[in-house]
Amino acid sequence: MADMTKRVPIAEQEPQVRAHNFDEVCLGYTEEEAVEEAKRCLNCKNPRCVGGCPVSIRIPEFIHAVTERDFKKAYEIISDSSSLPAVCGRVCPQETQCEGVCIRGIKGEAVAIGKLERFVADWARENGIHPEPPKEKNGHKVAVIGSGPSGLTCAGDLAKMGYDVTIFEALQKAGGVLVYGIPEFRLPKDKVVAAEVNNVKGLGVDIETDVVIGKSLTIDDLMEEFGFEAVYIGSGAGLPRFMGIPGETANGVFSANEVLTRSNLMKAYEDKDTPIIHGKKVVVVGGGNVAMDAARTALRLGAEVHIVYRRSEKELPARAEEVHHAKEEGIHFDLLQNPVEILADDKGWVKGIRVIKMQLGEPDASGRRRPVPIEGSEYEIDCDTVIMALGTSPNPLIASTTKGLDTNKKGCILAKEEDGETSKTAVYAGGDAVTGAATVILAMGAGKAAAKGIDAYFKNKK
């Protein structure tokens, strides 16, 4: 009899092999493994996992369908709530959401909800199953700015309700952060992201790429000249942050955004015409998922990689799975250390980074213990490249070109959490443009809430 306290293990590429390629690390469940794992679900009467999911997927129902091998039904249940199941199954922090509150997890390992969602979505794609488009349109036009997880979710939900939706995307490819931010080895672009985007298009959503709202067109243009009756801003947070330390303008200092965009969107890792860093020794500053992505990308491009982070491992904001994978692949973690200066040679190129050792003091506003420098503990790390992965904030372009749209001091658009309503009539917003850099699933939750808010706006207007 199988041990029901433990989840069915999932196949992965061997660390020493995957450290040299950009193929997906996790290989996914087989049908047999998925059914076996699904049988661990207790089908709780009050499923806490559903409450833990930002888009409220009916988790026990879809898992029950998997136990019965009715994978099509499982996909239909998931698709009722989520426009991007193959993405979420791969990149959601399930361990702090649905799986974090799973009853199975009290006396053993939580059900592998994310891996089951991935299995179902992949099965549907491989078997040509797609979400059903709406039977009829309601005659209302809505514009969505940004084709990342938030915009795709809002557009997909509105299309299902019968709205005529157009997404405006600044880049040449739809997908937002899914395309430019998350590496191929975590989220395959052609196989997974493009297929999910096509599913949203299949609902009747039109996607216009290479349109920079705030430059090519303004929100007022969309509403006054093009007849859009409501607008959803899901433009993300693509403006990188830096530390402001001496030497930060040296050649060889990059934002994680730039490195990941070149690698992911422009396929620099295989296309010799797109320049990308090929450092011998790379220091990545930061401890979030983006830092892990940048570090693991640099490693695959041939570098020895060190992650410098000012707190201890317990406080690392990255997913445990990402940290585990990075360590397995041979990335060095220099913890409780903080850069104070970047050192350059006489030609202005990075030759090293000076760091100071830290110790943890009292908890700060985030609940994590505040790092405090240890006087006189500075030392130098030799390196030829520094990648700053310190978070991002929204591009000010949209807010600065839209009359009557209020933002906070960090440049984030002010919007109500429950429905995405902003200070400007018929304009809604959500995702990283409102919260600053966060997770894919939280951005999707905001897109979903705004779709309901926009629908309520039209119903109340009548």
CSV table of C-alpha atoms in Angstrom, one decimal:
chain,number,residue,atom,x,y,z
A,1,MET,CA,0.0,0.0,0.0
A,2,ALA,CA,1.4,3.4,-1.0
A,3,ASP,CA,2.4,5.8,1.8
A,4,MET,CA,-0.4,8.4,1.6
A,5,THR,CA,1.6,10.9,3.7
A,6,LYS,CA,4.1,11.4,0.9
A,7,ARG,CA,3.5,12.9,-2.5
A,8,VAL,CA,4.3,11.0,-5.7
A,9,PRO,CA,7.8,12.1,-6.7
A,10,ILE,CA,8.1,14.0,-10.0
A,11,ALA,CA,10.9,13.4,-12.6
A,12,GLU,CA,13.4,16.2,-13.2
A,13,GLN,CA,16.5,16.7,-15.4
A,14,GLU,CA,19.7,15.8,-13.5
A,15,PRO,CA,21.3,18.9,-12.1
A,16,GLN,CA,24.7,18.4,-13.8
A,17,VAL,CA,22.9,18.0,-17.2
A,18,ARG,CA,20.4,20.8,-16.9
A,19,ALA,CA,23.0,23.3,-15.7
A,20,HIS,CA,24.2,23.3,-19.4
A,21,ASN,CA,20.9,23.6,-21.2
A,22,PHE,CA,17.7,25.7,-21.3
A,23,ASP,CA,15.3,22.7,-21.4
A,24,GLU,CA,12.6,22.5,-18.8
A,25,VAL,CA,13.9,21.3,-15.4
A,26,CYS,CA,10.7,19.6,-14.2
A,27,LEU,CA,9.4,16.8,-16.6
A,28,GLY,CA,5.9,16.5,-15.2
A,29,TYR,CA,3.7,13.6,-14.1
A,30,THR,CA,2.8,10.7,-16.3
A,31,GLU,CA,-1.0,9.7,-16.3
A,32,GLU,CA,-0.4,6.9,-13.8
A,33,GLU,CA,1.6,9.2,-11.4
A,34,ALA,CA,-1.1,12.0,-11.7
A,35,VAL,CA,-3.9,9.6,-10.9
A,36,GLU,CA,-1.9,8.1,-7.9
A,37,GLU,CA,-1.1,11.6,-6.6
A,38,ALA,CA,-4.8,12.7,-7.1
A,39,LYS,CA,-6.0,9.8,-4.9
A,40,ARG,CA,-4.2,11.5,-1.9
A,41,CYS,CA,-6.7,14.3,-1.9
A,42,LEU,CA,-9.2,14.0,1.0
A,43,ASN,CA,-11.9,15.8,-0.9
A,44,CYS,CA,-12.6,18.0,2.2
A,45,LYS,CA,-16.1,19.3,2.8
A,46,ASN,CA,-14.7,22.8,3.5
A,47,PRO,CA,-11.7,22.9,1.1
A,48,ARG,CA,-9.3,25.4,2.5
A,49,CYS,CA,-7.2,25.0,-0.7
A,50,VAL,CA,-9.9,26.9,-2.7
A,51,GLY,CA,-9.7,29.8,-0.3
A,52,GLY,CA,-5.9,29.7,-0.6
A,53,CYS,CA,-6.1,30.1,-4.4
A,54,PRO,CA,-6.2,33.7,-5.7
A,55,VAL,CA,-8.4,32.7,-8.6
A,56,SER,CA,-10.5,30.3,-6.6
A,57,ILE,CA,-10.1,27.1,-8.7
A,58,ARG,CA,-12.4,24.4,-7.5
A,59,ILE,CA,-9.4,22.2,-6.6
A,60,PRO,CA,-11.0,19.1,-5.0
A,61,GLU,CA,-13.4,18.9,-8.0
A,62,PHE,CA,-10.7,18.9,-10.6
A,63,ILE,CA,-8.6,16.5,-8.6
A,64,HIS,CA,-11.5,14.1,-8.2
A,65,ALA,CA,-11.9,14.2,-12.0
A,66,VAL,CA,-8.2,13.2,-12.3
A,67,THR,CA,-8.8,10.2,-10.1
A,68,GLU,CA,-11.5,9.1,-12.5
A,69,ARG,CA,-9.2,9.7,-15.5
A,70,ASP,CA,-11.6,12.3,-16.8
A,71,PHE,CA,-8.9,14.7,-17.7
A,72,LYS,CA,-11.1,16.7,-20.1
A,73,LYS,CA,-13.6,17.4,-17.2
A,74,ALA,CA,-10.7,18.3,-14.9
A,75,TYR,CA,-9.5,20.9,-17.5
A,76,GLU,CA,-13.0,22.3,-17.9
A,77,ILE,CA,-13.3,22.8,-14.1
A,78,ILE,CA,-9.9,24.6,-14.0
A,79,SER,CA,-10.6,26.7,-17.1
A,80,ASP,CA,-13.8,28.0,-15.4
A,81,SER,CA,-11.5,29.9,-13.0
A,82,SER,CA,-8.1,30.2,-14.7
A,83,SER,CA,-7.0,31.3,-18.2
A,84,LEU,CA,-3.4,30.1,-17.7
A,85,PRO,CA,-3.4,26.7,-16.0
A,86,ALA,CA,-0.2,25.4,-17.7
A,87,VAL,CA,1.6,28.6,-16.5
A,88,CYS,CA,0.2,28.5,-13.0
A,89,GLY,CA,1.0,24.8,-12.6
A,90,ARG,CA,4.7,25.7,-13.3
A,91,VAL,CA,5.3,29.1,-11.6
A,92,CYS,CA,2.8,29.6,-8.8
A,93,PRO,CA,4.0,29.6,-5.3
A,94,GLN,CA,1.6,26.8,-4.4
A,95,GLU,CA,3.5,26.1,-1.2
A,96,THR,CA,2.3,29.4,0.4
A,97,GLN,CA,-1.2,29.3,-1.2
A,98,CYS,CA,-3.4,26.2,-1.9
A,99,GLU,CA,-0.8,23.6,-0.8
A,100,GLY,CA,0.1,25.7,2.2
A,101,VAL,CA,-3.4,25.2,3.7
A,102,CYS,CA,-3.9,21.6,2.5
A,103,ILE,CA,-5.1,19.3,5.3
A,104,ARG,CA,-2.9,16.5,4.0
A,105,GLY,CA,0.0,18.7,4.8
A,106,ILE,CA,-0.7,18.7,8.5
A,107,LYS,CA,0.6,15.1,9.0
A,108,GLY,CA,2.7,14.7,5.9
A,109,GLU,CA,3.2,16.4,2.5
A,110,ALA,CA,0.4,18.5,0.9
A,111,VAL,CA,-1.2,17.2,-2.2
A,112,ALA,CA,0.9,18.3,-5.3
A,113,ILE,CA,-1.9,20.6,-6.5
A,114,GLY,CA,0.3,22.6,-8.8
A,115,LYS,CA,1.9,19.6,-10.4
A,116,LEU,CA,-1.6,18.1,-11.0
A,117,GLU,CA,-2.8,21.4,-12.5
A,118,ARG,CA,0.2,21.4,-14.8
A,119,PHE,CA,-0.5,17.7,-15.8
A,120,VAL,CA,-4.2,18.5,-16.7
A,121,ALA,CA,-3.3,21.6,-18.7
A,122,ASP,CA,-0.5,19.8,-20.6
A,123,TRP,CA,-2.8,16.9,-21.3
A,124,ALA,CA,-5.5,19.3,-22.7
A,125,ARG,CA,-2.9,21.0,-24.9
A,126,GLU,CA,-1.5,17.7,-26.2
A,127,ASN,CA,-5.0,16.5,-27.0
A,128,GLY,CA,-6.3,19.6,-28.7
A,129,ILE,CA,-8.7,20.6,-25.9
A,130,HIS,CA,-9.4,24.4,-25.7
A,131,PRO,CA,-11.7,26.6,-23.6
A,132,GLU,CA,-15.1,27.3,-25.3
A,133,PRO,CA,-15.7,30.8,-26.8
A,134,PRO,CA,-18.9,32.6,-25.7
A,135,LYS,CA,-22.1,31.9,-27.7
A,136,GLU,CA,-22.9,35.6,-28.2
A,137,LYS,CA,-21.4,39.1,-27.7
A,138,ASN,CA,-23.0,41.8,-25.5
A,139,GLY,CA,-22.0,44.7,-27.8
A,140,HIS,CA,-19.6,46.4,-25.3
A,141,LYS,CA,-15.9,47.2,-26.2
A,142,VAL,CA,-13.2,47.0,-23.5
A,143,ALA,CA,-9.4,47.7,-24.0
A,144,VAL,CA,-6.8,45.9,-21.9
A,145,ILE,CA,-3.3,47.3,-21.6
A,146,GLY,CA,-0.6,44.7,-21.3
A,147,SER,CA,-0.7,41.0,-22.2
A,148,GLY,CA,0.9,39.6,-19.1
A,149,PRO,CA,-0.9,37.3,-16.6
A,150,SER,CA,-3.1,40.1,-15.3
A,151,GLY,CA,-4.2,41.4,-18.7
A,152,LEU,CA,-4.7,37.9,-20.2
A,153,THR,CA,-6.9,36.9,-17.3
A,154,CYS,CA,-9.0,40.0,-17.3
A,155,ALA,CA,-9.4,39.8,-21.1
A,156,GLY,CA,-10.2,36.1,-21.0
A,157,ASP,CA,-12.9,36.5,-18.3
A,158,LEU,CA,-14.5,39.5,-20.1
A,159,ALA,CA,-14.5,37.6,-23.4
A,160,LYS,CA,-16.3,34.7,-21.7
A,161,MET,CA,-18.9,37.2,-20.5
A,162,GLY,CA,-19.5,38.3,-24.1
A,163,TYR,CA,-17.4,41.5,-24.2
A,164,ASP,CA,-15.5,42.6,-27.3
A,165,VAL,CA,-11.9,42.8,-25.9
A,166,THR,CA,-8.7,44.2,-27.5
A,167,ILE,CA,-5.3,43.8,-25.7
A,168,PHE,CA,-2.6,46.4,-26.4
A,169,GLU,CA,0.9,45.0,-25.9
A,170,ALA,CA,4.1,47.2,-26.0
A,171,LEU,CA,6.5,44.4,-27.0
A,172,GLN,CA,6.5,42.4,-30.2
A,173,LYS,CA,5.3,39.2,-28.5
A,174,ALA,CA,2.3,38.7,-26.2
A,175,GLY,CA,2.8,37.2,-22.7
A,176,GLY,CA,4.3,40.0,-20.7
A,177,VAL,CA,6.5,38.8,-17.9
A,178,LEU,CA,5.7,35.2,-18.9
A,179,VAL,CA,7.7,35.8,-22.1
A,180,TYR,CA,10.4,38.3,-21.1
A,181,GLY,CA,10.9,37.5,-17.4
A,182,ILE,CA,10.7,33.8,-16.6
A,183,PRO,CA,13.4,31.6,-18.2
A,184,GLU,CA,12.7,28.9,-20.7
A,185,PHE,CA,13.9,26.2,-18.2
A,186,ARG,CA,11.0,27.1,-15.9
A,187,LEU,CA,8.4,28.1,-18.4
A,188,PRO,CA,8.8,27.0,-22.1
A,189,LYS,CA,7.7,29.9,-24.4
A,190,ASP,CA,6.6,28.2,-27.6
A,191,LYS,CA,5.1,25.1,-26.0
A,192,VAL,CA,3.4,26.6,-23.0
A,193,VAL,CA,3.1,30.4,-23.1
A,194,ALA,CA,2.2,30.7,-26.8
A,195,ALA,CA,-0.4,28.0,-26.4
A,196,GLU,CA,-2.0,29.7,-23.4
A,197,VAL,CA,-2.1,33.1,-25.3
A,198,ASN,CA,-3.7,31.3,-28.3
A,199,ASN,CA,-6.4,29.9,-25.9
A,200,VAL,CA,-7.2,33.5,-24.9
A,201,LYS,CA,-7.3,34.6,-28.5
A,202,GLY,CA,-9.6,31.6,-29.2
A,203,LEU,CA,-12.1,33.2,-26.8
A,204,GLY,CA,-12.4,36.1,-29.3
A,205,VAL,CA,-9.8,38.4,-27.8
A,206,ASP,CA,-7.8,40.5,-30.3
A,207,ILE,CA,-4.1,41.2,-29.4
A,208,GLU,CA,-2.3,44.2,-30.9
A,209,THR,CA,1.4,44.1,-30.3
A,210,ASP,CA,4.0,46.9,-30.7
A,211,VAL,CA,1.6,49.5,-29.2
A,212,VAL,CA,3.0,51.6,-26.4
A,213,ILE,CA,0.1,53.1,-24.5
A,214,GLY,CA,1.2,56.5,-23.3
A,215,LYS,CA,3.3,57.0,-26.5
A,216,SER,CA,1.6,55.5,-29.6
A,217,LEU,CA,-1.9,56.1,-28.0
A,218,THR,CA,-3.2,57.4,-24.7
A,219,ILE,CA,-6.0,56.0,-22.6
A,220,ASP,CA,-8.1,59.0,-23.5
A,221,ASP,CA,-7.5,58.2,-27.2
A,222,LEU,CA,-8.7,54.7,-26.7
A,223,MET,CA,-11.9,55.9,-25.1
A,224,GLU,CA,-12.6,59.1,-27.1
A,225,GLU,CA,-11.4,58.1,-30.6
A,226,PHE,CA,-11.6,54.3,-30.7
A,227,GLY,CA,-14.9,53.8,-28.8
A,228,PHE,CA,-13.6,51.7,-25.9
A,229,GLU,CA,-16.1,52.0,-23.1
A,230,ALA,CA,-13.8,50.8,-20.3
A,231,VAL,CA,-10.1,50.2,-19.9
A,232,TYR,CA,-8.1,47.7,-17.8
A,233,ILE,CA,-4.5,48.6,-17.0
A,234,GLY,CA,-2.4,45.5,-16.5
A,235,SER,CA,0.9,47.0,-17.7
A,236,GLY,CA,3.1,45.3,-15.0
A,237,ALA,CA,6.2,46.7,-13.4
A,238,GLY,CA,9.2,46.7,-15.7
A,239,LEU,CA,11.3,49.5,-14.3
A,240,PRO,CA,14.3,48.0,-12.6
A,241,ARG,CA,15.7,49.3,-9.2
A,242,PHE,CA,19.3,49.8,-8.4
A,243,MET,CA,21.1,50.3,-5.0
A,244,GLY,CA,22.6,53.7,-5.6
A,245,ILE,CA,26.1,52.6,-4.5
A,246,PRO,CA,29.4,53.8,-5.9
A,247,GLY,CA,30.6,52.1,-9.1
A,248,GLU,CA,27.0,51.1,-10.1
A,249,THR,CA,27.4,52.7,-13.5
A,250,ALA,CA,30.5,50.6,-14.4
A,251,ASN,CA,30.5,48.5,-17.6
A,252,GLY,CA,29.3,45.0,-16.7
A,253,VAL,CA,26.6,46.0,-14.2
A,254,PHE,CA,23.1,45.0,-15.5
A,255,SER,CA,19.6,44.8,-14.2
A,256,ALA,CA,18.1,41.3,-14.0
A,257,ASN,CA,15.4,42.6,-16.3
A,258,GLU,CA,17.8,43.3,-19.1
A,259,VAL,CA,19.6,40.0,-18.8
A,260,LEU,CA,16.3,38.0,-18.7
A,261,THR,CA,14.7,40.0,-21.5
A,262,ARG,CA,17.6,39.4,-23.8
A,263,SER,CA,17.7,35.7,-22.9
A,264,ASN,CA,14.0,34.9,-22.8
A,265,LEU,CA,12.3,37.2,-25.3
A,266,MET,CA,15.2,37.6,-27.7
A,267,LYS,CA,16.4,34.0,-27.3
A,268,ALA,CA,20.0,35.3,-26.9
A,269,TYR,CA,21.1,31.9,-25.4
A,270,GLU,CA,20.7,30.3,-28.8
A,271,ASP,CA,20.7,33.3,-31.2
A,272,LYS,CA,24.2,34.6,-31.8
A,273,ASP,CA,23.0,37.9,-33.2
A,274,THR,CA,21.6,39.0,-29.8
A,275,PRO,CA,24.3,40.2,-27.4
A,276,ILE,CA,24.2,38.9,-23.9
A,277,ILE,CA,26.6,38.8,-21.0
A,278,HIS,CA,29.1,35.9,-21.0
A,279,GLY,CA,30.8,36.6,-17.7
A,280,LYS,CA,33.3,34.2,-16.2
A,281,LYS,CA,32.3,35.1,-12.6
A,282,VAL,CA,28.9,36.7,-12.0
A,283,VAL,CA,27.6,38.2,-8.8
A,284,VAL,CA,23.7,38.4,-8.6
A,285,VAL,CA,22.5,40.8,-5.9
A,286,GLY,CA,19.1,39.9,-4.4
A,287,GLY,CA,17.2,36.8,-3.1
A,288,GLY,CA,13.9,36.7,-4.9
A,289,ASN,CA,12.7,34.5,-7.8
A,290,VAL,CA,14.1,37.0,-10.3
A,291,ALA,CA,17.5,36.7,-8.6
A,292,MET,CA,17.3,32.9,-8.9
A,293,ASP,CA,16.2,33.2,-12.6
A,294,ALA,CA,19.1,35.6,-13.4
A,295,ALA,CA,21.7,33.4,-11.6
A,296,ARG,CA,20.5,30.2,-13.2
A,297,THR,CA,20.6,31.8,-16.6
A,298,ALA,CA,24.1,33.2,-16.1
A,299,LEU,CA,25.2,29.7,-15.0
A,300,ARG,CA,23.8,28.1,-18.2
A,301,LEU,CA,25.7,30.8,-20.2
A,302,GLY,CA,28.9,29.4,-18.7
A,303,ALA,CA,29.6,31.5,-15.6
A,304,GLU,CA,30.6,30.7,-12.0
A,305,VAL,CA,27.7,32.4,-10.1
A,306,HIS,CA,27.4,33.9,-6.6
A,307,ILE,CA,24.2,35.2,-5.1
A,308,VAL,CA,24.8,37.9,-2.6
A,309,TYR,CA,21.9,38.5,-0.2
A,310,ARG,CA,21.7,40.6,2.9
A,311,ARG,CA,19.6,38.3,5.1
A,312,SER,CA,19.9,34.6,5.9
A,313,GLU,CA,18.5,31.6,4.0
A,314,LYS,CA,15.4,31.5,6.1
A,315,GLU,CA,14.4,35.0,4.9
A,316,LEU,CA,15.1,34.4,1.2
A,317,PRO,CA,11.9,35.5,-0.6
A,318,ALA,CA,12.4,33.1,-3.5
A,319,ARG,CA,10.4,29.9,-3.7
A,320,ALA,CA,12.0,27.0,-1.8
A,321,GLU,CA,12.0,24.9,-5.0
A,322,GLU,CA,13.9,27.6,-6.9
A,323,VAL,CA,16.5,27.9,-4.2
A,324,HIS,CA,16.8,24.1,-4.0
A,325,HIS,CA,17.3,23.9,-7.8
A,326,ALA,CA,19.9,26.7,-7.8
A,327,LYS,CA,21.9,25.0,-5.1
A,328,GLU,CA,21.7,21.6,-6.9
A,329,GLU,CA,23.0,23.3,-10.1
A,330,GLY,CA,26.1,24.6,-8.2
A,331,ILE,CA,25.3,28.3,-7.6
A,332,HIS,CA,27.0,29.7,-4.5
A,333,PHE,CA,25.0,31.6,-1.9
A,334,ASP,CA,26.9,34.3,-0.1
A,335,LEU,CA,24.3,35.2,2.6
A,336,LEU,CA,24.2,37.9,5.3
A,337,GLN,CA,26.3,40.1,3.0
A,338,ASN,CA,25.5,43.4,1.3
A,339,PRO,CA,27.3,45.3,-1.5
A,340,VAL,CA,28.7,48.7,-0.6
A,341,GLU,CA,30.7,49.4,-3.8
A,342,ILE,CA,31.3,48.0,-7.2
A,343,LEU,CA,35.0,48.1,-8.2
A,344,ALA,CA,36.1,48.9,-11.8
A,345,ASP,CA,39.4,48.7,-13.6
A,346,ASP,CA,41.1,51.6,-15.4
A,347,LYS,CA,38.9,51.0,-18.5
A,348,GLY,CA,35.7,51.2,-16.5
A,349,TRP,CA,34.8,47.5,-16.5
A,350,VAL,CA,33.7,45.6,-13.4
A,351,LYS,CA,36.6,43.8,-11.6
A,352,GLY,CA,35.0,43.1,-8.3
A,353,ILE,CA,32.4,44.0,-5.6
A,354,ARG,CA,33.0,45.2,-2.1
A,355,VAL,CA,30.5,43.7,0.4
A,356,ILE,CA,30.0,44.1,4.2
A,357,LYS,CA,28.9,41.3,6.4
A,358,MET,CA,25.5,41.6,8.1
A,359,GLN,CA,23.8,40.3,11.2
A,360,LEU,CA,20.0,40.1,11.8
A,361,GLY,CA,18.5,42.5,14.3
A,362,GLU,CA,14.8,43.1,15.3
A,363,PRO,CA,12.0,42.4,12.8
A,364,ASP,CA,11.1,45.2,10.4
A,365,ALA,CA,7.7,46.1,8.9
A,366,SER,CA,7.8,43.0,6.6
A,367,GLY,CA,8.1,40.7,9.7
A,368,ARG,CA,11.5,39.6,8.7
A,369,ARG,CA,14.5,40.4,10.9
A,370,ARG,CA,16.3,43.6,9.8
A,371,PRO,CA,19.9,43.1,8.5
A,372,VAL,CA,22.4,45.3,10.4
A,373,PRO,CA,26.0,45.9,9.0
A,374,ILE,CA,28.9,44.6,11.1
A,375,GLU,CA,31.4,47.4,11.3
A,376,GLY,CA,34.8,46.7,9.8
A,377,SER,CA,33.8,43.5,8.1
A,378,GLU,CA,34.1,44.6,4.5
A,379,TYR,CA,35.9,42.4,2.0
A,380,GLU,CA,36.1,42.1,-1.8
A,381,ILE,CA,34.7,39.4,-4.2
A,382,ASP,CA,36.4,39.2,-7.6
A,383,CYS,CA,33.9,39.2,-10.5
A,384,ASP,CA,33.5,40.6,-14.0
A,385,THR,CA,29.7,41.0,-14.0
A,386,VAL,CA,27.1,42.2,-11.5
A,387,ILE,CA,23.4,41.6,-12.0
A,388,MET,CA,21.0,43.7,-9.8
A,389,ALA,CA,17.8,41.8,-9.0
A,390,LEU,CA,16.3,44.1,-6.4
A,391,GLY,CA,12.7,44.3,-7.6
A,392,THR,CA,10.9,46.6,-10.1
A,393,SER,CA,8.4,49.4,-10.1
A,394,PRO,CA,5.8,50.4,-12.7
A,395,ASN,CA,6.8,52.5,-15.7
A,396,PRO,CA,5.4,56.0,-15.1
A,397,LEU,CA,4.4,56.4,-18.8
A,398,ILE,CA,0.7,55.5,-18.5
A,399,ALA,CA,0.1,57.4,-15.3
A,400,SER,CA,1.9,60.5,-16.6
A,401,THR,CA,-0.2,60.6,-19.8
A,402,THR,CA,-3.6,59.9,-18.2
A,403,LYS,CA,-5.5,62.8,-16.7
A,404,GLY,CA,-7.3,62.0,-13.4
A,405,LEU,CA,-5.4,58.7,-12.7
A,406,ASP,CA,-4.0,58.7,-9.1
A,407,THR,CA,-0.8,56.9,-8.1
A,408,ASN,CA,1.1,56.5,-4.9
A,409,LYS,CA,4.6,57.8,-4.2
A,410,LYS,CA,6.2,54.7,-5.7
A,411,GLY,CA,4.4,55.3,-9.0
A,412,CYS,CA,1.9,52.5,-8.5
A,413,ILE,CA,-1.7,53.1,-9.7
A,414,LEU,CA,-4.2,53.4,-6.9
A,415,ALA,CA,-7.0,50.9,-7.4
A,416,LYS,CA,-9.5,49.1,-5.2
A,417,GLU,CA,-8.5,45.6,-4.4
A,418,GLU,CA,-12.0,44.1,-4.6
A,419,ASP,CA,-12.7,45.3,-8.2
A,420,GLY,CA,-9.7,47.2,-9.6
A,421,GLU,CA,-11.6,50.6,-9.8
A,422,THR,CA,-9.3,53.6,-10.2
A,423,SER,CA,-9.8,57.3,-9.6
A,424,LYS,CA,-10.8,57.7,-13.3
A,425,THR,CA,-14.3,56.6,-14.4
A,426,ALA,CA,-14.4,53.4,-16.4
A,427,VAL,CA,-10.6,52.8,-15.9
A,428,TYR,CA,-9.6,49.8,-13.9
A,429,ALA,CA,-6.1,48.5,-12.9
A,430,GLY,CA,-4.4,45.5,-11.3
A,431,GLY,CA,-1.4,43.3,-11.0
A,432,ASP,CA,2.2,44.7,-10.7
A,433,ALA,CA,1.1,48.1,-12.1
A,434,VAL,CA,-0.8,48.5,-8.8
A,435,THR,CA,1.1,46.4,-6.3
A,436,GLY,CA,4.7,46.6,-7.6
A,437,ALA,CA,6.4,43.4,-8.5
A,438,ALA,CA,4.5,40.4,-7.1
A,439,THR,CA,3.5,36.9,-8.3
A,440,VAL,CA,1.9,35.7,-11.5
A,441,ILE,CA,-1.1,34.3,-9.7
A,442,LEU,CA,-1.7,37.5,-7.6
A,443,ALA,CA,-1.7,39.4,-10.9
A,444,MET,CA,-4.2,36.9,-12.3
A,445,GLY,CA,-6.4,37.3,-9.2
A,446,ALA,CA,-6.4,41.1,-9.7
A,447,GLY,CA,-7.3,40.7,-13.4
A,448,LYS,CA,-10.2,38.4,-12.4
A,449,ALA,CA,-11.5,40.8,-9.8
A,450,ALA,CA,-11.3,43.7,-12.3
A,451,ALA,CA,-13.3,41.7,-15.0
A,452,LYS,CA,-16.1,41.3,-12.4
A,453,GLY,CA,-15.8,45.0,-11.6
A,454,ILE,CA,-16.0,46.1,-15.2
A,455,ASP,CA,-19.0,43.8,-15.8
A,456,ALA,CA,-20.7,45.3,-12.7
A,457,TYR,CA,-19.9,48.9,-14.0
A,458,PHE,CA,-21.8,48.1,-17.3
A,459,LYS,CA,-24.7,46.5,-15.5
A,460,ASN,CA,-25.1,49.4,-13.1
A,461,LYS,CA,-24.7,51.9,-15.9
A,462,LYS,CA,-27.9,50.5,-17.5
